[in-house]
């Protein structure tokens, strides 16, 4: 069977090698403690599940949903943005629910990219931005995110010949994997830059609600003129522990939202309606669960950062996101260090190189590790220090 060049050229899944090694360890009966995956370990809050079960019992929700979703859901999204960020959106023209934000992030490339168009993509970054670009026959141009620049892209260094062909700019704050945050000044500059160079800005913001120490991330859509140049993707996955239900949304520029709606109506048949009702419940009911979970993530963050620094990694406590982005000890690549931890002490983390060339020298640890495993994981990390000392002595 001959596959398309498009599929043949897909890069291997980021964690393939690590997953293979973990599986081998488990097959030998060894327990692996994983800090690798950014999937909340708490269940979806009970009031959301109750609404889902109730809606699942209603035959009206057993049929095809509308591809642009229930008007009540679009309204709930608009109201949520108004309450959280003080921005108003027209629920009919500026809001589009998605089958998880990843789905919309992947599909929007097909709305804007023709052959050989360039897409500006952060490096390190969530791999879907570049993969979807390539699937749409576009070409990613990588914007390095450097620690000395607070992991914000330096837009002024993009060469003119690239900007001439560039159609779309991806941004993601609070950032995966670096956990960096952006402020409104930065986003205001981005809007000016996008207007000047006729770029569509796609801001991916699934982590705006996972924040610590009273820090409140901003939305790109709060920037002056943001709605003229772009859209924001958001998700219920991390905010309400709903990764398994697959629901997110895009908000912003009406032309972009309409294009995505048109594309999607030809590809999928919408979000199962019971899940839409669960999402309405999540967005409109008490938001207390967010603070409760953030308090737990914050405690874990502090324990992990302290341990990492004590064994020779350089890690700073993030203000937001589910991740700690730490510099590996000297003498290791991110892959060497990840492999060493896995083999010596059975701890899985994610090598920074998996997120792009500029992720080299770093590893990512996720805060979504249940407390019991966290305690074991920390003790194993501490044990790794002694394996290292032994090696140094030998
Ligand atoms: C930066 C980023 N964007 C988007 C997503 C996708 O989230 P969703 O579950 O809404 O598809 C993730 C998931 O990990 C992510 O890290």
Short mmCIF file of C-alpha atoms and ligand atoms in Angstrom, two decimals:
data_model
loop_
_atom_site.label_atom_id
_atom_site.label_comp_id
_atom_site.label_asym_id
_atom_site.label_seq_id
_atom_site.Cartn_x
_atom_site.Cartn_y
_atom_site.Cartn_z
CA UNK A 1 0.00 0.00 0.00
CA UNK A 2 1.51 3.32 -1.01
CA UNK A 3 0.91 6.14 1.44
CA UNK A 4 0.73 9.79 0.48
CA UNK A 5 3.92 11.86 0.66
CA UNK A 6 2.02 13.98 3.14
CA UNK A 7 1.68 11.12 5.60
CA UNK A 8 5.07 9.59 4.80
CA UNK A 9 6.75 12.84 5.74
CA UNK A 10 5.07 13.17 9.14
CA UNK A 11 7.71 13.35 11.87
CA UNK A 12 7.69 10.48 14.38
CA UNK A 13 5.58 11.07 17.48
CA UNK A 14 7.52 13.13 19.98
CA UNK A 15 7.65 10.57 22.76
CA UNK A 16 8.02 7.41 20.67
CA UNK A 17 11.46 6.38 21.91
CA UNK A 18 10.72 7.17 25.53
CA UNK A 19 7.41 5.32 25.39
CA UNK A 20 9.20 2.27 23.99
CA UNK A 21 11.74 2.34 26.80
CA UNK A 22 9.00 2.76 29.42
CA UNK A 23 7.11 -0.20 27.95
CA UNK A 24 10.26 -2.35 28.08
CA UNK A 25 10.80 -1.47 31.73
CA UNK A 26 7.20 -2.21 32.61
CA UNK A 27 7.42 -5.55 30.76
CA UNK A 28 10.30 -6.43 33.10
CA UNK A 29 7.99 -5.71 36.03
CA UNK A 30 9.65 -2.41 36.95
CA UNK A 31 7.54 0.54 38.06
CA UNK A 32 8.10 3.79 36.18
CA UNK A 33 7.13 7.11 37.76
CA UNK A 34 6.12 9.51 35.03
CA UNK A 35 6.45 13.27 35.04
CA UNK A 36 6.09 13.20 31.27
CA UNK A 37 2.47 13.82 30.33
CA UNK A 38 0.46 17.02 30.76
CA UNK A 39 -2.87 15.39 31.49
CA UNK A 40 -4.55 16.50 34.76
CA UNK A 41 -4.60 13.61 37.23
CA UNK A 42 -7.80 14.83 38.93
CA UNK A 43 -11.17 13.63 37.66
CA UNK A 44 -13.57 16.03 35.94
CA UNK A 45 -15.47 17.82 38.77
CA UNK A 46 -18.67 15.95 39.77
CA UNK A 47 -21.15 18.71 38.82
CA UNK A 48 -19.85 18.59 35.23
CA UNK A 49 -20.12 14.81 35.06
CA UNK A 50 -23.65 14.94 36.51
CA UNK A 51 -24.71 17.31 33.75
CA UNK A 52 -23.05 15.08 31.15
CA UNK A 53 -24.87 11.96 32.42
CA UNK A 54 -28.18 13.80 32.51
CA UNK A 55 -27.70 15.05 28.95
CA UNK A 56 -26.66 11.58 27.78
CA UNK A 57 -30.10 10.28 28.90
CA UNK A 58 -31.92 12.72 26.65
CA UNK A 59 -32.65 11.25 23.18
CA UNK A 60 -32.40 14.75 21.67
CA UNK A 61 -28.67 14.48 22.32
CA UNK A 62 -28.31 11.13 20.56
CA UNK A 63 -28.53 12.70 17.11
CA UNK A 64 -26.04 14.59 14.93
CA UNK A 65 -25.10 17.88 16.54
CA UNK A 66 -25.00 21.15 14.58
CA UNK A 67 -21.47 21.71 13.29
CA UNK A 68 -21.24 25.15 14.89
CA UNK A 69 -22.55 23.71 18.21
CA UNK A 70 -25.43 24.67 20.48
CA UNK A 71 -26.10 28.43 20.58
CA UNK A 72 -26.16 28.08 24.40
CA UNK A 73 -22.57 26.79 24.33
CA UNK A 74 -21.38 29.64 22.11
CA UNK A 75 -23.11 32.06 24.48
CA UNK A 76 -21.49 30.35 27.51
CA UNK A 77 -18.05 30.74 25.91
CA UNK A 78 -18.68 34.43 25.15
CA UNK A 79 -19.92 35.07 28.71
CA UNK A 80 -16.92 33.24 30.17
CA UNK A 81 -14.52 35.43 28.16
CA UNK A 82 -16.43 38.50 29.31
CA UNK A 83 -16.22 37.51 32.97
CA UNK A 84 -12.62 36.30 32.88
CA UNK A 85 -10.98 38.81 30.52
CA UNK A 86 -13.54 41.59 30.10
CA UNK A 87 -13.79 40.99 26.34
CA UNK A 88 -17.10 40.69 24.51
CA UNK A 89 -17.56 38.37 21.55
CA UNK A 90 -20.53 37.89 19.27
CA UNK A 91 -21.45 34.25 20.01
CA UNK A 92 -22.70 33.72 16.45
CA UNK A 93 -19.76 35.21 14.57
CA UNK A 94 -16.75 35.25 16.87
CA UNK A 95 -16.98 31.96 18.78
CA UNK A 96 -16.52 28.41 17.50
CA UNK A 97 -16.51 25.35 19.79
CA UNK A 98 -14.02 22.63 18.79
CA UNK A 99 -13.52 18.90 19.31
CA UNK A 100 -10.66 19.76 21.66
CA UNK A 101 -8.47 22.75 20.81
CA UNK A 102 -5.91 20.51 19.06
CA UNK A 103 -8.46 19.83 16.36
CA UNK A 104 -8.94 23.53 15.57
CA UNK A 105 -5.23 24.26 15.89
CA UNK A 106 -4.51 21.59 13.28
CA UNK A 107 -7.32 22.63 10.93
CA UNK A 108 -6.78 26.38 10.84
CA UNK A 109 -3.67 25.90 8.67
CA UNK A 110 -6.00 24.76 5.86
CA UNK A 111 -7.92 28.03 6.09
CA UNK A 112 -4.89 30.26 5.46
CA UNK A 113 -2.00 28.31 4.01
CA UNK A 114 -1.40 27.63 0.35
CA UNK A 115 1.63 25.81 -1.08
CA UNK A 116 4.91 27.33 0.05
CA UNK A 117 3.38 29.92 2.36
CA UNK A 118 5.40 30.36 5.52
CA UNK A 119 4.10 29.92 9.04
CA UNK A 120 6.05 31.44 11.94
CA UNK A 121 6.28 28.80 14.65
CA UNK A 122 7.86 29.00 18.11
CA UNK A 123 10.77 26.66 18.84
CA UNK A 124 10.51 24.94 21.27
CA UNK A 125 6.78 24.57 20.75
CA UNK A 126 3.71 22.38 20.71
CA UNK A 127 4.38 20.18 17.66
CA UNK A 128 0.92 20.58 16.08
CA UNK A 129 1.74 24.11 14.82
CA UNK A 130 4.51 22.87 12.51
CA UNK A 131 2.95 19.52 11.60
CA UNK A 132 -0.33 21.13 10.50
CA UNK A 133 1.68 23.68 8.50
CA UNK A 134 3.45 20.86 6.66
CA UNK A 135 0.21 18.95 6.06
CA UNK A 136 -1.17 22.09 4.41
CA UNK A 137 1.95 22.21 2.16
CA UNK A 138 3.24 25.27 3.98
CA UNK A 139 6.67 25.74 5.45
CA UNK A 140 7.40 26.41 9.12
CA UNK A 141 9.93 29.12 9.95
CA UNK A 142 11.08 28.57 13.50
CA UNK A 143 11.26 31.44 15.97
CA UNK A 144 13.73 30.60 18.73
CA UNK A 145 12.44 31.03 22.28
CA UNK A 146 15.48 31.79 24.41
CA UNK A 147 15.78 31.92 28.16
CA UNK A 148 17.67 35.24 28.00
CA UNK A 149 14.66 36.71 26.14
CA UNK A 150 12.17 35.25 28.63
CA UNK A 151 11.15 32.68 26.01
CA UNK A 152 9.40 35.34 23.92
CA UNK A 153 10.13 35.36 20.16
CA UNK A 154 12.19 38.27 18.89
CA UNK A 155 10.02 39.27 15.94
CA UNK A 156 12.47 41.93 14.80
CA UNK A 157 15.03 39.32 13.79
CA UNK A 158 12.82 37.65 11.18
CA UNK A 159 14.38 38.31 7.75
CA UNK A 160 12.35 40.37 5.24
CA UNK A 161 12.25 37.61 2.62
CA UNK A 162 10.62 35.33 5.22
CA UNK A 163 8.13 37.99 6.28
CA UNK A 164 7.11 38.49 2.65
CA UNK A 165 6.01 34.86 2.42
CA UNK A 166 4.73 34.54 5.99
CA UNK A 167 0.97 34.25 6.42
CA UNK A 168 0.46 33.12 9.98
CA UNK A 169 2.15 33.51 13.38
CA UNK A 170 1.69 31.01 16.20
CA UNK A 171 2.08 32.05 19.83
CA UNK A 172 1.33 30.16 23.03
CA UNK A 173 1.34 31.76 26.51
CA UNK A 174 1.43 30.48 29.21
CA UNK A 175 3.78 28.38 27.17
CA UNK A 176 4.21 24.69 26.67
CA UNK A 177 6.94 23.53 27.17
CA UNK A 178 8.85 26.50 28.67
CA UNK A 179 6.06 27.66 31.06
CA UNK A 180 6.92 31.28 30.13
CA UNK A 181 4.21 33.92 30.30
CA UNK A 182 3.55 36.99 28.15
CA UNK A 183 2.08 40.33 29.18
CA UNK A 184 -0.24 42.71 27.36
CA UNK A 185 2.64 44.96 26.23
CA UNK A 186 4.08 42.02 24.32
CA UNK A 187 0.72 41.15 22.79
CA UNK A 188 0.13 44.81 21.81
CA UNK A 189 3.47 44.76 19.96
CA UNK A 190 2.49 41.52 18.26
CA UNK A 191 -0.74 43.07 16.96
CA UNK A 192 1.17 46.06 15.53
CA UNK A 193 3.70 43.70 13.92
CA UNK A 194 0.94 41.52 12.47
CA UNK A 195 -0.86 44.52 10.99
CA UNK A 196 2.35 45.82 9.49
CA UNK A 197 3.23 42.49 7.86
CA UNK A 198 -0.29 41.30 7.12
CA UNK A 199 -0.05 38.23 9.34
CA UNK A 200 -2.82 36.21 10.94
CA UNK A 201 -2.02 35.63 14.62
CA UNK A 202 -3.13 32.37 16.19
CA UNK A 203 -2.70 32.44 19.92
CA UNK A 204 -2.97 29.12 21.72
CA UNK A 205 -3.97 29.66 25.34
CA UNK A 206 -5.03 26.41 27.02
CA UNK A 207 -3.08 27.21 30.19
CA UNK A 208 -4.41 30.68 31.06
CA UNK A 209 -6.31 29.24 34.03
CA UNK A 210 -3.45 27.20 35.48
CA UNK A 211 -1.55 29.87 37.40
CA UNK A 212 0.15 30.30 40.76
CA UNK A 213 0.94 32.84 43.47
CA UNK A 214 -2.04 35.05 42.53
CA UNK A 215 -0.66 35.56 39.02
CA UNK A 216 -3.43 35.99 36.40
CA UNK A 217 -2.39 35.32 32.80
CA UNK A 218 -3.83 37.63 30.15
CA UNK A 219 -5.56 36.70 26.90
CA UNK A 220 -4.10 37.71 23.54
CA UNK A 221 -7.58 38.95 22.68
CA UNK A 222 -7.19 41.72 25.30
CA UNK A 223 -4.52 43.39 23.16
CA UNK A 224 -5.54 46.52 21.23
CA UNK A 225 -6.83 45.46 17.83
CA UNK A 226 -6.28 41.73 18.45
CA UNK A 227 -9.62 40.84 16.92
CA UNK A 228 -8.59 42.51 13.65
CA UNK A 229 -5.61 40.21 13.22
CA UNK A 230 -6.26 36.97 14.96
CA UNK A 231 -7.92 34.29 16.97
CA UNK A 232 -7.29 32.56 20.26
CA UNK A 233 -7.65 28.85 20.88
CA UNK A 234 -8.77 27.78 24.28
CA UNK A 235 -9.59 24.51 25.90
CA UNK A 236 -11.61 23.00 28.70
CA UNK A 237 -9.01 20.22 28.97
CA UNK A 238 -6.66 21.67 31.54
CA UNK A 239 -8.99 24.16 33.23
CA UNK A 240 -11.68 21.62 34.14
CA UNK A 241 -9.78 18.31 33.82
CA UNK A 242 -11.71 17.46 30.70
CA UNK A 243 -8.96 16.15 28.40
CA UNK A 244 -10.89 12.93 27.81
CA UNK A 245 -14.09 14.65 26.70
CA UNK A 246 -12.46 16.59 23.86
CA UNK A 247 -13.84 20.09 23.92
CA UNK A 248 -12.27 23.48 23.29
CA UNK A 249 -13.01 26.67 21.38
CA UNK A 250 -11.69 29.35 19.06
CA UNK A 251 -12.65 32.99 19.54
CA UNK A 252 -11.76 36.19 17.72
CA UNK A 253 -11.69 37.49 14.15
CA UNK A 254 -15.04 36.79 12.49
CA UNK A 255 -13.54 36.02 9.06
CA UNK A 256 -11.12 33.49 10.53
CA UNK A 257 -13.84 31.92 12.68
CA UNK A 258 -16.14 31.66 9.67
CA UNK A 259 -13.39 30.06 7.56
CA UNK A 260 -12.70 27.47 10.26
CA UNK A 261 -16.43 26.81 10.60
CA UNK A 262 -16.74 26.28 6.84
CA UNK A 263 -13.76 23.95 6.71
CA UNK A 264 -14.92 21.95 9.71
CA UNK A 265 -18.48 21.59 8.50
CA UNK A 266 -16.99 19.63 5.58
CA UNK A 267 -14.82 17.44 7.77
CA UNK A 268 -16.59 16.64 11.03
CA UNK A 269 -20.09 16.57 12.40
CA UNK A 270 -19.62 18.60 15.54
CA UNK A 271 -19.16 17.86 19.22
CA UNK A 272 -21.37 15.20 20.86
CA UNK A 273 -24.16 17.24 22.37
CA UNK A 274 -24.01 15.73 25.87
CA UNK A 275 -20.40 16.92 26.03
CA UNK A 276 -21.52 20.38 24.95
CA UNK A 277 -23.93 20.48 27.90
CA UNK A 278 -21.11 19.38 30.21
CA UNK A 279 -19.00 22.24 28.82
CA UNK A 280 -21.80 24.75 29.44
CA UNK A 281 -21.95 23.54 33.03
CA UNK A 282 -18.16 23.86 33.38
CA UNK A 283 -18.10 27.40 32.01
CA UNK A 284 -21.13 28.74 33.86
CA UNK A 285 -21.12 27.01 37.28
CA UNK A 286 -18.83 27.79 40.22
CA UNK A 287 -15.20 28.14 39.20
CA UNK A 288 -13.86 27.13 42.63
CA UNK A 289 -12.35 23.90 41.32
CA UNK A 290 -9.78 25.91 39.37
CA UNK A 291 -8.26 27.49 42.50
CA UNK A 292 -8.43 24.19 44.37
CA UNK A 293 -6.44 22.42 41.67
CA UNK A 294 -4.00 25.26 41.23
CA UNK A 295 -3.20 25.14 44.95
CA UNK A 296 -2.27 21.47 44.59
CA UNK A 297 -0.21 22.11 41.44
CA UNK A 298 1.57 24.95 43.21
CA UNK A 299 2.57 22.72 46.13
CA UNK A 300 3.86 20.10 43.69
CA UNK A 301 5.68 22.79 41.70
CA UNK A 302 7.59 23.92 44.77
CA UNK A 303 8.58 20.38 45.78
CA UNK A 304 9.75 19.48 42.27
CA UNK A 305 11.68 22.71 41.67
CA UNK A 306 13.48 22.32 44.99
CA UNK A 307 14.43 18.74 44.23
CA UNK A 308 15.61 19.52 40.69
CA UNK A 309 17.86 22.31 41.89
CA UNK A 310 19.27 20.08 44.61
CA UNK A 311 20.37 17.45 42.07
CA UNK A 312 22.03 19.93 39.74
CA UNK A 313 19.32 21.04 37.31
CA UNK A 314 18.52 24.72 37.00
CA UNK A 315 14.79 25.21 37.41
CA UNK A 316 12.73 28.27 38.23
CA UNK A 317 9.22 28.04 39.67
CA UNK A 318 6.81 28.80 36.81
CA UNK A 319 4.07 31.42 37.25
CA UNK A 320 1.65 29.40 35.17
CA UNK A 321 1.12 26.25 33.03
CA UNK A 322 1.42 22.63 34.05
CA UNK A 323 5.16 22.40 33.42
CA UNK A 324 8.59 22.92 34.84
CA UNK A 325 11.22 23.62 32.21
CA UNK A 326 14.63 22.83 33.66
CA UNK A 327 18.16 23.03 32.35
CA UNK A 328 19.87 19.63 32.37
CA UNK A 329 23.07 19.17 34.36
CA UNK A 330 26.27 20.00 32.53
CA UNK A 331 27.61 17.26 30.29
CA UNK A 332 24.22 15.87 29.30
CA UNK A 333 21.99 16.38 26.28
CA UNK A 334 18.28 16.43 27.04
CA UNK A 335 17.96 12.91 25.61
CA UNK A 336 20.98 11.56 27.54
CA UNK A 337 19.62 12.95 30.75
CA UNK A 338 16.09 11.63 30.14
CA UNK A 339 17.45 8.18 29.30
CA UNK A 340 19.77 8.19 32.31
CA UNK A 341 16.92 9.03 34.71
CA UNK A 342 14.68 6.39 33.21
CA UNK A 343 17.31 3.66 33.23
CA UNK A 344 18.88 4.39 36.61
CA UNK A 345 15.91 5.38 38.76
CA UNK A 346 12.79 4.62 36.68
CA UNK A 347 11.64 8.22 36.34
CA UNK A 348 10.18 9.40 33.01
CA UNK A 349 10.46 13.04 31.95
CA UNK A 350 10.34 14.69 28.53
CA UNK A 351 13.51 15.70 26.64
CA UNK A 352 13.40 19.30 25.42
CA UNK A 353 14.74 18.36 21.99
CA UNK A 354 11.35 16.77 21.27
CA UNK A 355 9.87 20.28 21.10
CA UNK A 356 12.42 21.63 18.62
CA UNK A 357 16.11 22.40 18.22
CA UNK A 358 15.99 25.19 20.79
CA UNK A 359 14.59 22.82 23.40
CA UNK A 360 18.01 21.15 23.58
CA UNK A 361 19.62 21.46 26.99
CA UNK A 362 16.25 21.38 28.78
CA UNK A 363 13.77 18.85 30.06
CA UNK A 364 10.09 19.23 30.87
CA UNK A 365 8.41 17.87 33.97
CA UNK A 366 4.67 17.93 34.37
CA UNK A 367 2.80 18.81 37.57
CA UNK A 368 0.01 16.36 36.79
CA UNK A 369 1.51 13.56 38.84
CA UNK A 370 -0.65 12.13 41.65
CA UNK A 371 0.71 12.93 45.12
CA UNK A 372 1.61 9.32 46.00
CA UNK A 373 3.68 8.97 42.82
CA UNK A 374 5.15 12.42 43.37
CA UNK A 375 6.61 11.38 46.72
CA UNK A 376 8.17 8.28 45.15
CA UNK A 377 9.34 10.28 42.14
CA UNK A 378 11.06 12.89 44.30
CA UNK A 379 12.80 10.22 46.33
CA UNK A 380 14.00 8.55 43.13
CA UNK A 381 15.26 11.87 41.77
CA UNK A 382 17.19 12.32 44.96
CA UNK A 383 18.56 8.78 44.45
CA UNK A 384 19.74 9.75 40.95
CA UNK A 385 22.11 12.23 42.57
CA UNK A 386 23.89 9.38 44.36
CA UNK A 387 24.19 7.29 41.16
CA UNK A 388 25.86 10.33 39.63
CA UNK A 389 28.22 10.77 42.57
CA UNK A 390 29.22 7.11 42.35
CA UNK A 391 30.03 7.55 38.67
CA UNK A 392 32.05 10.67 39.33
CA UNK A 393 34.08 8.84 42.05
CA UNK A 394 34.67 5.83 39.79
C1 LIG B 1 0.04 24.18 23.99
C2 LIG B 1 -1.09 23.23 23.81
N1 LIG B 1 -2.05 23.55 22.94
C3 LIG B 1 -3.10 22.74 22.75
C4 LIG B 1 -3.23 21.56 23.43
C5 LIG B 1 -4.41 20.67 23.11
O1 LIG B 1 -5.38 20.69 24.07
P1 LIG B 1 -6.80 20.02 23.82
O2 LIG B 1 -6.93 18.96 24.83
O3 LIG B 1 -7.80 21.12 23.97
O4 LIG B 1 -6.82 19.47 22.42
C6 LIG B 1 -2.23 21.17 24.33
C7 LIG B 1 -2.33 19.90 25.03
O5 LIG B 1 -1.47 19.44 25.72
C8 LIG B 1 -1.14 22.05 24.54
O6 LIG B 1 -0.17 21.76 25.39
#
